[in-house]
mmCIF file of C-alpha atoms in Angstrom:
data_model
loop_
_atom_site.group_PDB
_atom_site.id
_atom_site.type_symbol
_atom_site.label_atom_id
_atom_site.label_comp_id
_atom_site.label_asym_id
_atom_site.label_seq_id
_atom_site.Cartn_x
_atom_site.Cartn_y
_atom_site.Cartn_z
ATOM 1 C CA MET A 1 31.356 -4.460 -56.306
ATOM 2 C CA SER A 2 29.324 -2.053 -53.730
ATOM 3 C CA ARG A 3 27.721 -3.566 -50.394
ATOM 4 C CA LYS A 4 24.970 -2.338 -50.224
ATOM 5 C CA ASN A 5 22.828 -2.788 -46.969
ATOM 6 C CA GLN A 6 25.597 -4.645 -45.780
ATOM 7 C CA LYS A 7 27.766 -2.879 -42.313
ATOM 8 C CA ALA A 8 31.505 -3.235 -42.900
ATOM 9 C CA PRO A 9 33.306 -5.754 -41.223
ATOM 10 C CA TRP A 10 34.700 -3.166 -38.022
ATOM 11 C CA GLU A 11 31.319 -2.014 -37.239
ATOM 12 C CA PRO A 12 29.739 -4.465 -34.474
ATOM 13 C CA GLU A 13 26.401 -6.297 -34.989
ATOM 14 C CA GLU A 14 23.409 -5.286 -33.166
ATOM 15 C CA GLU A 15 22.107 -8.313 -31.055
ATOM 16 C CA ILE A 16 18.480 -9.221 -32.358
ATOM 17 C CA ILE A 17 16.069 -9.686 -29.387
ATOM 18 C CA TRP A 18 13.106 -12.225 -29.700
ATOM 19 C CA VAL A 19 10.450 -12.038 -27.791
ATOM 20 C CA SER A 20 7.973 -14.786 -28.235
ATOM 21 C CA LYS A 21 4.690 -14.036 -28.866
ATOM 22 C CA SER A 22 3.113 -15.982 -24.880
ATOM 23 C CA GLU A 23 5.889 -13.389 -23.670
ATOM 24 C CA MET A 24 4.370 -10.162 -25.256
ATOM 25 C CA LYS A 25 0.630 -11.833 -24.337
ATOM 26 C CA ARG A 26 2.045 -12.128 -20.714
ATOM 27 C CA ASP A 27 3.469 -8.150 -20.619
ATOM 28 C CA MET A 28 0.100 -6.894 -22.054
ATOM 29 C CA GLU A 29 -1.664 -9.025 -19.243
ATOM 30 C CA ALA A 30 0.285 -7.590 -16.770
ATOM 31 C CA LEU A 31 0.138 -4.164 -17.757
ATOM 32 C CA GLN A 32 -3.753 -4.709 -17.902
ATOM 33 C CA LYS A 33 -3.640 -5.835 -14.514
ATOM 34 C CA LEU A 34 -1.882 -2.790 -13.432
ATOM 35 C CA GLY A 35 -4.245 -0.331 -14.878
ATOM 36 C CA GLU A 36 -7.054 -2.671 -12.772
ATOM 37 C CA GLN A 37 -5.208 -2.215 -10.139
ATOM 38 C CA LEU A 38 -5.219 2.017 -10.619
ATOM 39 C CA VAL A 39 -9.172 1.576 -11.545
ATOM 40 C CA ASP A 40 -9.716 0.056 -7.872
ATOM 41 C CA LEU A 41 -8.273 3.066 -5.806
ATOM 42 C CA LYS A 42 -10.492 5.784 -4.830
ATOM 43 C CA PRO A 43 -10.251 9.056 -6.165
ATOM 44 C CA ASN A 44 -7.667 10.670 -3.529
ATOM 45 C CA ALA A 45 -5.212 8.018 -3.968
ATOM 46 C CA LEU A 46 -5.117 7.693 -7.837
ATOM 47 C CA ALA A 47 -4.317 11.862 -7.322
ATOM 48 C CA LYS A 48 -1.144 10.709 -6.072
ATOM 49 C CA ILE A 49 -0.175 8.345 -9.261
ATOM 50 C CA PRO A 50 1.646 10.322 -12.054
ATOM 51 C CA LEU A 51 -0.587 9.771 -14.914
ATOM 52 C CA ASP A 52 -1.767 11.735 -18.739
ATOM 53 C CA GLU A 53 -4.677 12.999 -18.996
ATOM 54 C CA GLU A 54 -5.876 10.374 -21.535
ATOM 55 C CA MET A 55 -5.045 7.936 -19.000
ATOM 56 C CA LEU A 56 -6.816 9.201 -16.011
ATOM 57 C CA GLU A 57 -9.742 9.945 -18.189
ATOM 58 C CA ALA A 58 -9.888 6.420 -19.423
ATOM 59 C CA ILE A 59 -9.609 5.316 -15.408
ATOM 60 C CA LYS A 60 -12.055 7.598 -14.716
ATOM 61 C CA ASP A 61 -14.479 6.035 -17.386
ATOM 62 C CA ALA A 62 -13.536 2.233 -16.072
ATOM 63 C CA GLN A 63 -14.594 3.266 -12.064
ATOM 64 C CA ARG A 64 -18.094 4.047 -13.657
ATOM 65 C CA PHE A 65 -18.797 1.361 -16.118
ATOM 66 C CA SER A 66 -19.590 -2.338 -15.091
ATOM 67 C CA LYS A 67 -19.674 -5.450 -16.054
ATOM 68 C CA GLU A 68 -18.321 -5.546 -20.242
ATOM 69 C CA ALA A 69 -17.918 -1.927 -20.524
ATOM 70 C CA ARG A 70 -15.835 -2.231 -17.618
ATOM 71 C CA ARG A 71 -13.985 -5.093 -18.953
ATOM 72 C CA ARG A 72 -13.225 -3.403 -22.294
ATOM 73 C CA GLN A 73 -12.470 0.065 -20.743
ATOM 74 C CA LEU A 74 -10.050 -2.320 -19.052
ATOM 75 C CA GLN A 75 -8.298 -3.672 -22.193
ATOM 76 C CA ARG A 76 -8.139 0.230 -23.380
ATOM 77 C CA ILE A 77 -6.385 1.423 -20.183
ATOM 78 C CA GLY A 78 -4.029 -2.213 -21.168
ATOM 79 C CA LYS A 79 -3.614 -0.735 -24.589
ATOM 80 C CA LEU A 80 -3.215 3.196 -23.201
ATOM 81 C CA MET A 81 -0.314 1.398 -20.468
ATOM 82 C CA ARG A 82 1.917 0.413 -23.293
ATOM 83 C CA GLN A 83 2.564 3.836 -24.270
ATOM 84 C CA VAL A 84 3.869 5.369 -21.402
ATOM 85 C CA ASP A 85 6.093 4.522 -19.203
ATOM 86 C CA VAL A 86 5.197 2.031 -16.034
ATOM 87 C CA GLU A 87 8.126 2.586 -13.439
ATOM 88 C CA PRO A 88 6.572 5.818 -11.649
ATOM 89 C CA ILE A 89 3.146 4.452 -11.838
ATOM 90 C CA GLN A 90 4.364 1.054 -10.559
ATOM 91 C CA ALA A 91 6.572 2.878 -7.713
ATOM 92 C CA ALA A 92 3.560 5.235 -6.813
ATOM 93 C CA LEU A 93 1.435 2.283 -6.383
ATOM 94 C CA ASP A 94 3.826 0.389 -4.280
ATOM 95 C CA LYS A 95 4.270 3.461 -2.236
ATOM 96 C CA LEU A 96 0.832 3.462 -1.462
ATOM 97 C CA ASN A 97 0.471 -0.137 -0.808
ATOM 98 C CA ASN A 98 3.192 -0.055 1.159
ATOM 99 C CA LYS A 99 1.991 3.195 3.027
ATOM 100 C CA HIS A 100 -1.010 0.723 4.161
ATOM 101 C CA ASN A 101 1.235 -2.052 5.151
ATOM 102 C CA GLN A 102 3.012 -0.145 8.125
ATOM 103 C CA ALA A 103 0.627 1.635 9.275
ATOM 104 C CA THR A 104 -0.925 -1.393 9.875
ATOM 105 C CA ALA A 105 2.158 -3.077 11.474
ATOM 106 C CA GLU A 106 1.888 -0.050 13.650
ATOM 107 C CA LEU A 107 -1.223 -0.944 15.126
ATOM 108 C CA LYS A 108 -0.307 -3.942 15.763
ATOM 109 C CA LYS A 109 2.867 -3.216 17.564
ATOM 110 C CA LEU A 110 0.514 -1.355 19.781
ATOM 111 C CA GLU A 111 -2.201 -3.611 20.276
ATOM 112 C CA GLN A 112 0.834 -6.429 21.621
ATOM 113 C CA LYS A 113 2.703 -3.336 23.867
ATOM 114 C CA ARG A 114 -1.466 -3.259 25.351
ATOM 115 C CA GLU A 115 -1.396 -6.491 25.978
ATOM 116 C CA LYS A 116 2.491 -6.900 27.471
ATOM 117 C CA LEU A 117 0.973 -3.315 29.571
ATOM 118 C CA ILE A 118 -2.298 -5.161 31.083
ATOM 119 C CA GLU A 119 -0.190 -8.399 31.816
ATOM 120 C CA ASN A 120 2.967 -6.764 33.122
ATOM 121 C CA GLY A 121 1.396 -3.987 34.326
ATOM 122 C CA ASP A 122 3.936 -1.563 36.519
ATOM 123 C CA SER A 123 7.052 -2.825 34.836
ATOM 124 C CA MET A 124 5.516 -1.850 30.719
ATOM 125 C CA ILE A 125 4.566 1.180 32.432
ATOM 126 C CA ASN A 126 7.907 1.948 33.353
ATOM 127 C CA ALA A 127 9.298 0.762 30.242
ATOM 128 C CA ILE A 128 6.660 3.442 28.304
ATOM 129 C CA MET A 129 7.933 6.442 30.818
ATOM 130 C CA VAL A 130 11.412 5.806 29.617
ATOM 131 C CA ASP A 131 10.204 6.056 25.910
ATOM 132 C CA HIS A 132 7.904 8.758 26.605
ATOM 133 C CA PRO A 133 8.870 10.837 29.762
ATOM 134 C CA ASP A 134 5.669 13.666 29.533
ATOM 135 C CA ALA A 135 3.065 10.460 29.267
ATOM 136 C CA ASP A 136 1.083 10.476 32.329
ATOM 137 C CA ARG A 137 2.087 7.616 34.572
ATOM 138 C CA GLN A 138 -1.143 7.874 36.700
ATOM 139 C CA ARG A 139 -3.522 7.212 33.902
ATOM 140 C CA LEU A 140 -1.642 4.395 32.394
ATOM 141 C CA ARG A 141 -2.131 2.866 35.938
ATOM 142 C CA GLN A 142 -6.087 3.252 36.550
ATOM 143 C CA LEU A 143 -6.537 2.152 32.582
ATOM 144 C CA VAL A 144 -4.489 -0.838 33.489
ATOM 145 C CA ARG A 145 -6.376 -1.705 36.776
ATOM 146 C CA GLN A 146 -9.593 -1.205 35.271
ATOM 147 C CA ALA A 147 -9.305 -3.307 32.243
ATOM 148 C CA ASN A 148 -8.159 -5.655 34.471
ATOM 149 C CA LYS A 149 -11.278 -5.658 36.274
ATOM 150 C CA GLU A 150 -13.503 -5.644 33.466
ATOM 151 C CA LYS A 151 -11.631 -8.513 32.254
ATOM 152 C CA ALA A 152 -12.187 -10.368 35.708
ATOM 153 C CA GLN A 153 -15.785 -9.310 35.623
ATOM 154 C CA ASN A 154 -16.520 -10.130 31.860
ATOM 155 C CA LYS A 155 -17.833 -6.635 31.082
ATOM 156 C CA PRO A 156 -17.077 -4.792 28.088
ATOM 157 C CA ALA A 157 -13.541 -3.687 27.692
ATOM 158 C CA LYS A 158 -14.191 0.137 27.827
ATOM 159 C CA ALA A 159 -10.672 0.553 29.363
ATOM 160 C CA TYR A 160 -9.091 -1.696 27.149
ATOM 161 C CA ARG A 161 -10.308 0.266 24.263
ATOM 162 C CA GLU A 162 -8.848 3.539 26.057
ATOM 163 C CA ILE A 163 -5.482 2.077 26.732
ATOM 164 C CA PHE A 164 -5.372 1.721 23.321
ATOM 165 C CA GLN A 165 -5.953 5.173 22.249
ATOM 166 C CA TYR A 166 -3.980 6.437 24.715
ATOM 167 C CA LEU A 167 -0.844 4.267 23.547
ATOM 168 C CA LYS A 168 -1.612 5.643 19.747
ATOM 169 C CA GLU A 169 -1.555 9.119 20.909
ATOM 170 C CA LEU A 170 1.659 8.494 22.619
ATOM 171 C CA TYR A 171 3.182 6.961 19.672
ATOM 172 C CA LEU A 172 2.018 7.470 16.410
ATOM 173 C CA GLU A 173 1.615 11.138 17.273
ATOM 174 C CA ASP A 174 5.145 11.681 17.595
#
């Protein structure tokens, strides 16, 4: 008797992974959300994402559409996403988001440094001079004095903003 369509006993059996309909739906919705994030990007940011021509065209169309047409186009993008490898797309999108978060964090650090500079004066100026020997100590002192004076007299904070710009030049343009 022949053994058609049966494996030999020494061959390993393939493991069958069952996926529920709900899980497949969740995966498709996640792909659609990823597509929606791509549609929300500006053209210069979109250029940094590795996309094929069909996907790029669909995204540009979705950016032009509104209401129901946009919803249908987002569903089409989700469908197209099932056919491509989403790992590089997700990695590029995460990288873009992370750059924005890093820039925001750096600006917050500069704001804190400005606050300390205004509060502590010369001791903070000395710390800045250690980090950046080419910084203008006299200019920093003058700006700190003006900022304190403006604060005491409830005047517009012109020197306060100038300190931030000066620190930004020192720390972010290294």
